[in-house]
mmCIF file of C-alpha atoms in Angstrom:
data_model
loop_
_atom_site.group_PDB
_atom_site.id
_atom_site.type_symbol
_atom_site.label_atom_id
_atom_site.label_comp_id
_atom_site.label_asym_id
_atom_site.label_seq_id
_atom_site.Cartn_x
_atom_site.Cartn_y
_atom_site.Cartn_z
ATOM 1 C CA MET A 1 -37.556 0.354 23.197
ATOM 2 C CA THR A 2 -34.737 -1.863 24.245
ATOM 3 C CA ASN A 3 -32.261 -0.375 26.071
ATOM 4 C CA GLU A 4 -30.238 -1.674 23.725
ATOM 5 C CA ALA A 5 -31.981 -1.025 20.611
ATOM 6 C CA ASP A 6 -31.887 2.668 21.992
ATOM 7 C CA ARG A 7 -27.706 2.990 22.572
ATOM 8 C CA LEU A 8 -27.419 1.470 19.320
ATOM 9 C CA ALA A 9 -29.725 3.835 18.026
ATOM 10 C CA ARG A 10 -28.523 6.898 19.545
ATOM 11 C CA GLN A 11 -24.855 5.632 18.067
ATOM 12 C CA ILE A 12 -26.066 5.069 14.097
ATOM 13 C CA GLU A 13 -27.440 8.965 15.361
ATOM 14 C CA PHE A 14 -24.657 9.892 15.863
ATOM 15 C CA ILE A 15 -22.611 8.890 12.891
ATOM 16 C CA ILE A 16 -25.086 10.062 10.362
ATOM 17 C CA GLU A 17 -24.978 13.014 11.702
ATOM 18 C CA ILE A 18 -21.042 13.573 11.644
ATOM 19 C CA ASP A 19 -21.180 12.743 8.299
ATOM 20 C CA ARG A 20 -22.283 17.428 7.865
ATOM 21 C CA LEU A 21 -18.097 17.287 9.161
ATOM 22 C CA LYS A 22 -17.402 16.275 4.939
ATOM 23 C CA THR A 23 -19.286 19.195 3.829
ATOM 24 C CA VAL A 24 -17.182 21.635 6.309
ATOM 25 C CA TYR A 25 -14.715 23.216 3.772
ATOM 26 C CA ARG A 26 -11.344 24.781 5.544
ATOM 27 C CA ASN A 27 -9.100 26.847 4.346
ATOM 28 C CA SER A 28 -6.001 24.546 2.831
ATOM 29 C CA TYR A 29 -6.363 23.967 -0.556
ATOM 30 C CA LEU A 30 -5.702 19.649 -1.618
ATOM 31 C CA ILE A 31 -1.964 19.453 -3.038
ATOM 32 C CA PRO A 32 -2.963 16.810 -5.381
ATOM 33 C CA ASP A 33 -6.069 19.212 -6.844
ATOM 34 C CA PRO A 34 -4.550 22.829 -5.813
ATOM 35 C CA GLU A 35 -8.363 24.685 -6.558
ATOM 36 C CA ARG A 36 -10.489 22.246 -3.999
ATOM 37 C CA LYS A 37 -10.655 22.853 -0.498
ATOM 38 C CA GLU A 38 -10.207 20.009 2.148
ATOM 39 C CA ASN A 39 -12.697 19.611 3.646
ATOM 40 C CA SER A 40 -12.671 18.946 7.916
ATOM 41 C CA ALA A 41 -13.452 14.993 8.047
ATOM 42 C CA GLU A 42 -10.069 13.995 5.964
ATOM 43 C CA HIS A 43 -7.922 16.942 7.335
ATOM 44 C CA SER A 44 -9.237 15.161 10.332
ATOM 45 C CA TRP A 45 -7.714 10.988 9.158
ATOM 46 C CA HIS A 46 -5.213 13.013 7.845
ATOM 47 C CA THR A 47 -3.504 13.994 10.800
ATOM 48 C CA ALA A 48 -5.090 10.641 12.862
ATOM 49 C CA VAL A 49 -2.730 8.926 10.463
ATOM 50 C CA MET A 50 0.368 11.357 10.753
ATOM 51 C CA ALA A 51 -0.086 11.111 15.076
ATOM 52 C CA MET A 52 0.467 6.978 13.248
ATOM 53 C CA VAL A 53 3.624 8.148 11.717
ATOM 54 C CA LEU A 54 5.202 10.889 13.904
ATOM 55 C CA ALA A 55 4.284 9.774 18.003
ATOM 56 C CA GLU A 56 8.099 9.429 17.948
ATOM 57 C CA TYR A 57 9.061 13.150 18.095
ATOM 58 C CA ALA A 58 6.909 13.994 20.951
ATOM 59 C CA VAL A 59 9.748 15.593 23.305
ATOM 60 C CA SER A 60 8.508 14.207 26.430
ATOM 61 C CA GLY A 61 6.701 11.176 25.124
ATOM 62 C CA VAL A 62 3.069 10.034 24.321
ATOM 63 C CA ASP A 63 0.136 7.639 24.416
ATOM 64 C CA THR A 64 -0.407 7.818 20.413
ATOM 65 C CA VAL A 65 -3.615 6.385 20.762
ATOM 66 C CA ARG A 66 -5.159 9.145 22.390
ATOM 67 C CA VAL A 67 -3.371 11.521 20.396
ATOM 68 C CA ILE A 68 -5.061 9.709 17.080
ATOM 69 C CA LYS A 69 -8.611 9.397 19.146
ATOM 70 C CA MET A 70 -8.047 13.153 19.485
ATOM 71 C CA MET A 71 -7.702 13.598 15.940
ATOM 72 C CA LEU A 72 -9.386 11.931 14.912
ATOM 73 C CA ILE A 73 -12.810 13.606 17.210
ATOM 74 C CA HIS A 74 -11.108 16.939 17.137
ATOM 75 C CA ASP A 75 -13.077 18.754 14.448
ATOM 76 C CA ILE A 76 -16.197 17.239 14.808
ATOM 77 C CA VAL A 77 -17.961 20.613 16.939
ATOM 78 C CA GLU A 78 -16.939 22.487 13.495
ATOM 79 C CA ILE A 79 -20.466 20.940 12.098
ATOM 80 C CA ASP A 80 -22.099 23.643 14.211
ATOM 81 C CA ALA A 81 -19.476 25.819 14.397
ATOM 82 C CA GLY A 82 -17.733 26.270 10.882
ATOM 83 C CA ASP A 83 -13.979 26.100 10.676
ATOM 84 C CA VAL A 84 -12.177 29.662 11.568
ATOM 85 C CA LEU A 85 -8.328 29.823 9.836
ATOM 86 C CA ILE A 86 -5.899 29.401 12.605
ATOM 87 C CA TYR A 87 -4.530 32.834 12.149
ATOM 88 C CA HIS A 88 -7.857 34.854 12.655
ATOM 89 C CA THR A 89 -8.560 35.592 16.559
ATOM 90 C CA LYS A 90 -11.490 37.909 16.206
ATOM 91 C CA GLY A 91 -15.018 36.679 18.432
ATOM 92 C CA ALA A 92 -12.769 33.761 19.567
ATOM 93 C CA ALA A 93 -14.818 34.650 23.023
ATOM 94 C CA ASP A 94 -17.826 33.842 21.502
ATOM 95 C CA ARG A 95 -16.585 31.143 19.589
ATOM 96 C CA GLU A 96 -15.618 29.735 22.599
ATOM 97 C CA GLU A 97 -19.116 29.445 23.358
ATOM 98 C CA LYS A 98 -21.001 28.111 20.041
ATOM 99 C CA GLU A 99 -18.404 25.508 19.974
ATOM 100 C CA LYS A 100 -18.836 24.218 23.883
ATOM 101 C CA ARG A 101 -22.620 24.436 22.699
ATOM 102 C CA ALA A 102 -21.990 22.517 19.537
ATOM 103 C CA ALA A 103 -20.612 19.595 21.885
ATOM 104 C CA GLU A 104 -22.602 19.604 23.410
ATOM 105 C CA ARG A 105 -25.133 18.458 21.052
ATOM 106 C CA ILE A 106 -23.437 15.997 18.905
ATOM 107 C CA PHE A 107 -21.340 14.284 21.389
ATOM 108 C CA GLY A 108 -24.737 14.363 23.316
ATOM 109 C CA LEU A 109 -26.394 11.714 20.337
ATOM 110 C CA LEU A 110 -24.473 9.379 21.689
ATOM 111 C CA PRO A 111 -24.914 6.763 24.624
ATOM 112 C CA GLN A 112 -24.273 8.587 28.265
ATOM 113 C CA ASP A 113 -20.740 6.869 28.648
ATOM 114 C CA GLN A 114 -19.268 7.896 24.971
ATOM 115 C CA LYS A 115 -20.278 10.837 25.366
ATOM 116 C CA LYS A 116 -18.611 12.102 28.582
ATOM 117 C CA GLU A 117 -15.726 10.469 26.751
ATOM 118 C CA PHE A 118 -15.666 12.460 23.696
ATOM 119 C CA ILE A 119 -16.358 15.605 25.509
ATOM 120 C CA ASP A 120 -13.712 14.347 28.139
ATOM 121 C CA LEU A 121 -11.088 14.401 24.815
ATOM 122 C CA TRP A 122 -12.343 16.860 23.181
ATOM 123 C CA ASP A 123 -11.759 19.590 26.761
ATOM 124 C CA GLU A 124 -8.297 17.797 27.144
ATOM 125 C CA PHE A 125 -7.368 18.908 22.816
ATOM 126 C CA GLU A 126 -8.962 22.089 23.325
ATOM 127 C CA ASN A 127 -7.606 23.274 26.798
ATOM 128 C CA LYS A 128 -3.768 22.006 25.466
ATOM 129 C CA ILE A 129 -2.415 20.961 29.285
ATOM 130 C CA THR A 130 -1.626 17.081 28.597
ATOM 131 C CA PRO A 131 1.163 16.090 26.012
ATOM 132 C CA GLU A 132 -0.656 14.307 24.138
ATOM 133 C CA ALA A 133 -3.227 17.773 23.530
ATOM 134 C CA LYS A 134 0.314 19.611 23.175
ATOM 135 C CA PHE A 135 1.404 16.952 20.341
ATOM 136 C CA ALA A 136 -1.919 16.578 18.502
ATOM 137 C CA GLY A 137 -2.067 20.738 18.191
ATOM 138 C CA ALA A 138 1.329 20.398 16.677
ATOM 139 C CA LEU A 139 0.520 17.973 14.169
ATOM 140 C CA ASP A 140 -3.138 20.025 13.619
ATOM 141 C CA ARG A 141 -0.678 23.170 12.992
ATOM 142 C CA LEU A 142 1.943 20.711 10.907
ATOM 143 C CA MET A 143 -0.501 19.790 8.011
ATOM 144 C CA PRO A 144 -1.899 23.118 6.700
ATOM 145 C CA LEU A 145 2.129 24.090 6.683
ATOM 146 C CA LEU A 146 2.680 21.536 4.425
ATOM 147 C CA HIS A 147 -0.467 22.283 2.357
ATOM 148 C CA ASN A 148 0.907 25.612 2.112
ATOM 149 C CA TYR A 149 4.510 25.092 1.323
ATOM 150 C CA THR A 150 3.310 22.931 -1.961
ATOM 151 C CA ASN A 151 0.530 24.767 -2.812
ATOM 152 C CA LYS A 152 3.248 28.000 -2.863
ATOM 153 C CA GLY A 153 1.799 29.928 -0.242
ATOM 154 C CA LYS A 154 -1.851 30.296 -2.343
ATOM 155 C CA THR A 155 -4.430 30.511 1.503
ATOM 156 C CA TRP A 156 -1.707 32.584 2.462
ATOM 157 C CA ARG A 157 -2.152 35.357 -0.188
ATOM 158 C CA GLU A 158 -5.565 34.896 -0.689
ATOM 159 C CA HIS A 159 -5.901 36.065 3.578
ATOM 160 C CA GLY A 160 -3.091 38.671 3.393
ATOM 161 C CA ILE A 161 -1.132 36.606 6.100
ATOM 162 C CA TYR A 162 2.560 37.641 6.687
ATOM 163 C CA TYR A 163 5.445 35.762 7.697
ATOM 164 C CA ASP A 164 5.223 37.106 11.334
ATOM 165 C CA GLN A 165 1.761 36.156 11.736
ATOM 166 C CA VAL A 166 2.753 32.338 11.236
ATOM 167 C CA LEU A 167 5.432 32.288 13.178
ATOM 168 C CA ASP A 168 3.434 33.395 16.300
ATOM 169 C CA LYS A 169 0.801 30.434 15.132
ATOM 170 C CA HIS A 170 3.193 27.418 14.477
ATOM 171 C CA ARG A 171 5.802 28.114 17.329
ATOM 172 C CA PRO A 172 3.513 26.283 20.151
ATOM 173 C CA ILE A 173 5.350 23.123 17.876
ATOM 174 C CA GLU A 174 8.551 23.779 19.484
ATOM 175 C CA LYS A 175 7.760 22.629 22.979
ATOM 176 C CA CYS A 176 6.438 19.718 22.416
ATOM 177 C CA SER A 177 8.516 18.604 19.840
ATOM 178 C CA PRO A 178 11.991 20.157 18.664
ATOM 179 C CA ARG A 179 12.578 18.498 16.043
ATOM 180 C CA LEU A 180 8.869 18.876 14.574
ATOM 181 C CA TRP A 181 9.273 23.127 15.056
ATOM 182 C CA GLU A 182 13.120 22.672 13.493
ATOM 183 C CA TYR A 183 10.809 21.205 10.365
ATOM 184 C CA ALA A 184 8.177 23.654 10.476
ATOM 185 C CA ARG A 185 10.448 26.015 10.981
ATOM 186 C CA SER A 186 13.049 25.406 7.964
ATOM 187 C CA LEU A 187 9.237 25.641 6.111
ATOM 188 C CA ILE A 188 9.038 28.859 6.924
ATOM 189 C CA ASP A 189 12.239 30.539 5.882
ATOM 190 C CA LYS A 190 11.917 28.535 2.186
ATOM 191 C CA SER A 191 8.698 29.746 2.353
ATOM 192 C CA VAL A 192 9.827 33.421 1.925
ATOM 193 C CA GLU A 193 12.824 32.269 0.753
ATOM 194 C CA MET A 194 10.582 31.099 -2.422
ATOM 195 C CA GLY A 195 8.474 34.424 -1.775
ATOM 196 C CA TYR A 196 5.791 31.802 -1.228
ATOM 197 C CA LEU A 197 5.000 34.197 2.136
ATOM 198 C CA LYS A 198 6.133 38.001 2.752
ATOM 199 C CA THR A 199 8.088 39.501 5.811
ATOM 200 C CA ARG A 200 6.032 43.198 6.885
ATOM 201 C CA SER A 201 9.143 44.436 5.875
ATOM 202 C CA ALA A 202 8.721 43.116 1.703
ATOM 203 C CA ASP A 203 5.751 46.071 1.715
ATOM 204 C CA MET B 1 21.220 13.788 4.891
ATOM 205 C CA THR B 2 21.976 12.868 8.687
ATOM 206 C CA ASN B 3 19.968 9.047 8.877
ATOM 207 C CA GLU B 4 17.581 11.109 11.746
ATOM 208 C CA ALA B 5 17.248 13.623 8.857
ATOM 209 C CA ASP B 6 16.519 10.941 6.370
ATOM 210 C CA ARG B 7 13.887 8.937 8.418
ATOM 211 C CA LEU B 8 11.782 12.924 8.895
ATOM 212 C CA ALA B 9 12.429 12.961 5.282
ATOM 213 C CA ARG B 10 10.734 9.854 4.558
ATOM 214 C CA GLN B 11 7.998 9.985 6.837
ATOM 215 C CA ILE B 12 6.917 13.423 5.511
ATOM 216 C CA GLU B 13 6.855 13.064 1.387
ATOM 217 C CA PHE B 14 4.190 9.705 2.791
ATOM 218 C CA ILE B 15 2.715 11.917 4.446
ATOM 219 C CA ILE B 16 2.612 15.171 1.522
ATOM 220 C CA GLU B 17 1.544 11.622 -0.852
ATOM 221 C CA ILE B 18 -1.088 10.044 0.645
ATOM 222 C CA ASP B 19 -2.912 13.491 0.900
ATOM 223 C CA ARG B 20 -3.571 12.227 -2.303
ATOM 224 C CA LEU B 21 -6.766 9.849 -0.675
ATOM 225 C CA LYS B 22 -8.625 12.759 -1.048
ATOM 226 C CA THR B 23 -8.961 12.872 -5.166
ATOM 227 C CA VAL B 24 -10.366 8.693 -4.624
ATOM 228 C CA TYR B 25 -13.613 9.187 -4.942
ATOM 229 C CA ARG B 26 -16.181 5.926 -4.150
ATOM 230 C CA ASN B 27 -19.712 5.271 -5.352
ATOM 231 C CA SER B 28 -21.725 6.382 -1.828
ATOM 232 C CA TYR B 29 -23.073 9.743 -2.156
ATOM 233 C CA LEU B 30 -22.589 12.179 0.935
ATOM 234 C CA ILE B 31 -26.053 12.211 3.105
ATOM 235 C CA PRO B 32 -25.712 15.616 3.207
ATOM 236 C CA ASP B 33 -24.671 16.522 -0.331
ATOM 237 C CA PRO B 34 -26.014 13.705 -1.894
ATOM 238 C CA GLU B 35 -25.125 14.998 -5.219
ATOM 239 C CA ARG B 36 -21.681 14.969 -4.236
ATOM 240 C CA LYS B 37 -19.591 11.139 -4.293
ATOM 241 C CA GLU B 38 -17.728 10.277 -0.466
ATOM 242 C CA ASN B 39 -13.882 9.838 -1.119
ATOM 243 C CA SER B 40 -11.867 7.681 0.217
ATOM 244 C CA ALA B 41 -9.941 10.020 3.141
ATOM 245 C CA GLU B 42 -13.447 10.912 4.403
ATOM 246 C CA HIS B 43 -14.834 7.172 4.368
ATOM 247 C CA SER B 44 -12.147 6.558 6.458
ATOM 248 C CA TRP B 45 -11.896 8.662 8.580
ATOM 249 C CA HIS B 46 -15.778 7.629 8.822
ATOM 250 C CA THR B 47 -14.980 4.357 9.809
ATOM 251 C CA ALA B 48 -11.962 4.602 12.059
ATOM 252 C CA VAL B 49 -15.357 6.805 14.577
ATOM 253 C CA MET B 50 -17.494 4.221 13.835
ATOM 254 C CA ALA B 51 -14.478 1.820 15.211
ATOM 255 C CA MET B 52 -14.225 4.756 18.794
ATOM 256 C CA VAL B 53 -18.637 4.108 18.256
ATOM 257 C CA LEU B 54 -19.027 0.339 18.148
ATOM 258 C CA ALA B 55 -16.936 -1.566 19.248
ATOM 259 C CA GLU B 56 -18.607 -3.249 21.900
ATOM 260 C CA TYR B 57 -20.449 -4.900 19.908
ATOM 261 C CA ALA B 58 -17.350 -7.114 17.510
ATOM 262 C CA VAL B 59 -18.931 -10.541 19.125
ATOM 263 C CA SER B 60 -15.098 -12.404 20.730
ATOM 264 C CA GLY B 61 -13.946 -8.601 22.122
ATOM 265 C CA VAL B 62 -11.446 -6.342 19.543
ATOM 266 C CA ASP B 63 -8.688 -4.826 20.652
ATOM 267 C CA THR B 64 -10.216 -1.398 19.549
ATOM 268 C CA VAL B 65 -6.742 0.312 19.022
ATOM 269 C CA ARG B 66 -6.529 -1.998 16.348
ATOM 270 C CA VAL B 67 -9.452 -1.730 14.189
ATOM 271 C CA ILE B 68 -9.164 1.714 14.442
ATOM 272 C CA LYS B 69 -5.213 2.052 13.448
ATOM 273 C CA MET B 70 -6.920 -0.602 10.049
ATOM 274 C CA MET B 71 -9.159 1.629 9.187
ATOM 275 C CA LEU B 72 -7.222 4.613 9.251
ATOM 276 C CA ILE B 73 -5.032 2.751 6.541
ATOM 277 C CA HIS B 74 -6.850 0.731 4.965
ATOM 278 C CA ASP B 75 -7.531 2.831 1.930
ATOM 279 C CA ILE B 76 -4.474 3.843 1.272
ATOM 280 C CA VAL B 77 -3.833 1.373 -1.874
ATOM 281 C CA GLU B 78 -6.728 3.443 -3.533
ATOM 282 C CA ILE B 79 -4.154 6.293 -4.096
ATOM 283 C CA ASP B 80 -2.993 3.579 -7.026
ATOM 284 C CA ALA B 81 -5.247 1.207 -7.688
ATOM 285 C CA GLY B 82 -8.874 2.719 -7.487
ATOM 286 C CA ASP B 83 -12.052 2.297 -5.583
ATOM 287 C CA VAL B 84 -14.132 -0.529 -6.657
ATOM 288 C CA LEU B 85 -17.281 -0.919 -5.948
ATOM 289 C CA ILE B 86 -18.287 -4.185 -3.000
ATOM 290 C CA TYR B 87 -20.126 -5.382 -5.200
ATOM 291 C CA HIS B 88 -18.169 -5.376 -8.107
ATOM 292 C CA THR B 89 -15.994 -8.551 -8.553
ATOM 293 C CA LYS B 90 -14.558 -8.665 -11.779
ATOM 294 C CA GLY B 91 -11.235 -8.987 -12.226
ATOM 295 C CA ALA B 92 -9.966 -9.418 -8.528
ATOM 296 C CA ALA B 93 -6.788 -11.136 -9.413
ATOM 297 C CA ASP B 94 -5.453 -8.698 -11.010
ATOM 298 C CA ARG B 95 -7.037 -6.070 -8.363
ATOM 299 C CA GLU B 96 -4.967 -8.405 -6.124
ATOM 300 C CA GLU B 97 -2.323 -8.203 -7.112
ATOM 301 C CA LYS B 98 -2.303 -3.848 -8.482
ATOM 302 C CA GLU B 99 -2.826 -3.753 -4.657
ATOM 303 C CA LYS B 100 0.034 -4.804 -3.198
ATOM 304 C CA ARG B 101 1.988 -3.433 -5.795
ATOM 305 C CA ALA B 102 0.360 0.400 -4.501
ATOM 306 C CA ALA B 103 0.896 -1.311 -0.693
ATOM 307 C CA GLU B 104 4.566 -2.115 -1.552
ATOM 308 C CA ARG B 105 4.991 2.105 -3.415
ATOM 309 C CA ILE B 106 3.327 3.969 -0.470
ATOM 310 C CA PHE B 107 4.157 2.261 2.074
ATOM 311 C CA GLY B 108 7.518 2.086 0.650
ATOM 312 C CA LEU B 109 7.869 5.385 1.180
ATOM 313 C CA LEU B 110 8.511 4.898 4.909
ATOM 314 C CA PRO B 111 11.117 4.108 6.853
ATOM 315 C CA GLN B 112 11.590 0.312 6.876
ATOM 316 C CA ASP B 113 10.293 -0.154 10.769
ATOM 317 C CA GLN B 114 6.738 1.926 9.604
ATOM 318 C CA LYS B 115 7.493 0.746 6.248
ATOM 319 C CA LYS B 116 6.185 -2.972 8.092
ATOM 320 C CA GLU B 117 3.693 -1.934 10.746
ATOM 321 C CA PHE B 118 1.827 -0.636 8.212
ATOM 322 C CA ILE B 119 1.630 -3.591 5.189
ATOM 323 C CA ASP B 120 1.114 -5.718 8.092
ATOM 324 C CA LEU B 121 -2.064 -3.988 9.483
ATOM 325 C CA TRP B 122 -2.742 -3.921 5.886
ATOM 326 C CA ASP B 123 -2.617 -7.668 5.069
ATOM 327 C CA GLU B 124 -3.901 -7.880 8.525
ATOM 328 C CA PHE B 125 -7.296 -6.616 7.407
ATOM 329 C CA GLU B 126 -6.738 -7.683 3.746
ATOM 330 C CA ASN B 127 -6.931 -11.668 4.705
ATOM 331 C CA LYS B 128 -9.872 -10.922 7.341
ATOM 332 C CA ILE B 129 -8.773 -13.729 9.786
ATOM 333 C CA THR B 130 -8.463 -11.910 12.522
ATOM 334 C CA PRO B 131 -11.153 -10.934 15.044
ATOM 335 C CA GLU B 132 -9.960 -7.355 13.916
ATOM 336 C CA ALA B 133 -9.395 -7.546 11.187
ATOM 337 C CA LYS B 134 -13.548 -8.730 10.740
ATOM 338 C CA PHE B 135 -14.737 -6.430 12.296
ATOM 339 C CA ALA B 136 -13.297 -3.573 9.964
ATOM 340 C CA GLY B 137 -14.680 -5.161 7.479
ATOM 341 C CA ALA B 138 -17.636 -5.135 8.922
ATOM 342 C CA LEU B 139 -17.651 -1.819 9.390
ATOM 343 C CA ASP B 140 -16.646 -0.820 6.023
ATOM 344 C CA ARG B 141 -19.360 -3.272 5.058
ATOM 345 C CA LEU B 142 -21.560 -0.806 7.183
ATOM 346 C CA MET B 143 -21.116 2.720 6.226
ATOM 347 C CA PRO B 144 -22.243 2.361 2.165
ATOM 348 C CA LEU B 145 -25.360 0.761 3.366
ATOM 349 C CA LEU B 146 -26.513 3.500 5.838
ATOM 350 C CA HIS B 147 -25.350 5.999 2.939
ATOM 351 C CA ASN B 148 -27.431 3.724 0.175
ATOM 352 C CA TYR B 149 -30.354 3.413 3.099
ATOM 353 C CA THR B 150 -30.053 7.328 3.354
ATOM 354 C CA ASN B 151 -29.876 8.591 -0.460
ATOM 355 C CA LYS B 152 -32.775 6.333 -1.287
ATOM 356 C CA GLY B 153 -30.505 3.306 -2.516
ATOM 357 C CA LYS B 154 -28.836 5.848 -4.755
ATOM 358 C CA THR B 155 -25.577 3.899 -5.597
ATOM 359 C CA TRP B 156 -27.777 0.633 -5.799
ATOM 360 C CA ARG B 157 -30.288 2.234 -8.088
ATOM 361 C CA GLU B 158 -26.666 4.081 -10.175
ATOM 362 C CA HIS B 159 -25.397 -0.161 -9.882
ATOM 363 C CA GLY B 160 -28.093 -1.938 -10.699
ATOM 364 C CA ILE B 161 -27.887 -3.797 -7.687
ATOM 365 C CA TYR B 162 -29.985 -5.825 -6.355
ATOM 366 C CA TYR B 163 -31.489 -7.032 -3.260
ATOM 367 C CA ASP B 164 -29.881 -11.042 -2.980
ATOM 368 C CA GLN B 165 -25.864 -9.485 -3.599
ATOM 369 C CA VAL B 166 -26.462 -6.698 -1.301
ATOM 370 C CA LEU B 167 -27.622 -9.493 1.372
ATOM 371 C CA ASP B 168 -24.630 -11.799 0.254
ATOM 372 C CA LYS B 169 -21.392 -9.114 0.851
ATOM 373 C CA HIS B 170 -23.463 -8.004 3.675
ATOM 374 C CA ARG B 171 -23.454 -11.494 5.558
ATOM 375 C CA PRO B 172 -19.959 -12.159 6.721
ATOM 376 C CA ILE B 173 -21.544 -9.287 9.459
ATOM 377 C CA GLU B 174 -23.310 -11.358 10.358
ATOM 378 C CA LYS B 175 -19.720 -13.703 12.026
ATOM 379 C CA CYS B 176 -18.184 -10.955 13.724
ATOM 380 C CA SER B 177 -21.082 -8.821 15.281
ATOM 381 C CA PRO B 178 -24.500 -10.349 15.120
ATOM 382 C CA ARG B 179 -26.305 -7.695 17.037
ATOM 383 C CA LEU B 180 -25.181 -4.784 13.827
ATOM 384 C CA TRP B 181 -25.728 -8.127 11.611
ATOM 385 C CA GLU B 182 -29.663 -8.559 12.981
ATOM 386 C CA TYR B 183 -29.290 -3.813 12.546
ATOM 387 C CA ALA B 184 -27.581 -3.850 8.900
ATOM 388 C CA ARG B 185 -30.650 -6.441 8.105
ATOM 389 C CA SER B 186 -32.944 -4.339 9.577
ATOM 390 C CA LEU B 187 -32.089 -1.866 7.224
ATOM 391 C CA ILE B 188 -31.584 -3.783 3.884
ATOM 392 C CA ASP B 189 -35.475 -5.111 4.325
ATOM 393 C CA LYS B 190 -36.477 -1.635 5.482
ATOM 394 C CA SER B 191 -34.551 -0.808 2.328
ATOM 395 C CA VAL B 192 -36.355 -2.721 -0.120
ATOM 396 C CA GLU B 193 -39.791 -1.598 1.468
ATOM 397 C CA MET B 194 -39.021 1.440 0.665
ATOM 398 C CA GLY B 195 -39.155 0.883 -2.702
ATOM 399 C CA TYR B 196 -34.956 1.143 -2.825
ATOM 400 C CA LEU B 197 -33.726 -2.082 -3.068
ATOM 401 C CA LYS B 198 -35.428 -4.557 -6.378
ATOM 402 C CA THR B 199 -35.408 -8.052 -5.881
ATOM 403 C CA ARG B 200 -34.842 -9.598 -9.376
ATOM 404 C CA SER B 201 -38.190 -11.332 -8.723
ATOM 405 C CA ALA B 202 -40.163 -7.716 -9.174
ATOM 406 C CA ASP B 203 -38.440 -7.014 -13.276
#
């Protein structure tokens, strides 16, 4: 095989491999079909479109294109490592190791230059240091909140999640986008008001 | 409501509305789950990642970012207009009308400036005049071919699609990317060889 043919073959192998992200199910339920769990491919699409629509609310200004690309690839490691509810923190170290191996294997299907590009993007997202990564993280958290609110707290109820946990997990939105945090905060408070989300003192 | 609050409210309404694209099912079957049809949200994600990976094969050079954005929004009109198998050409005029109304309604949920941006992108994709739109169209056609080949022609068999129809529908790839066309062509020929796709003369 020529180098050029080999390059395309690797790229196609990667494209076929990531079809599997469509079978990694998350804990969110769809708004138009509340019995069906969302998968990570759909979620990646949705958050990429959110980046197109909401980038103006990033406090420090962001390179929207890099945010979109991050959203597109941020969950690909779940093909090997699975999805974990954001409120669950057990086994985090083991998970980090698993995801790193997954990134190495899956992005490693690509030609070297693209492998580097994708791993760099994914590392940037994971490390949450750049404004783009912080904002991408905010979008990743905002969507499950919208799902939970519109589905009357279904995922929170199923996993016994309380108000203080939701507040804690979503608070990082504040620093990168005070305006989106104000909105997220109002949704969380309304969820308590509507009985979708319990405070511990309500026990 | 202040203008600023109204702007965010409209953006969120759009984001919630497009969750419905996850319930629009296409005629392709997933590679890792050949019983399950792909939906248009997953497909949009997959083709956007393909744009990141394969842009180098566009003959005239393309603005990859615009291709990615096109892939992200190209099927949103299907929320109202449904998905149609690419080999089906009946009712095309009526369909065009339906999709235009869908674009007006759904992108019309957004603030005026973003509505314009999204409708312009979608129009560009539909009109297939710019190199970006042609290349986006090529990716949109390449993926079902990969699905059909890996699923042994399942969709072709179900809809009674023949070799000459497949060749016809995929030939536009040739002009915008001879390299991807060479690859697509080889997949189509292999599909005949393997018995996944029938020629009419085989009847």
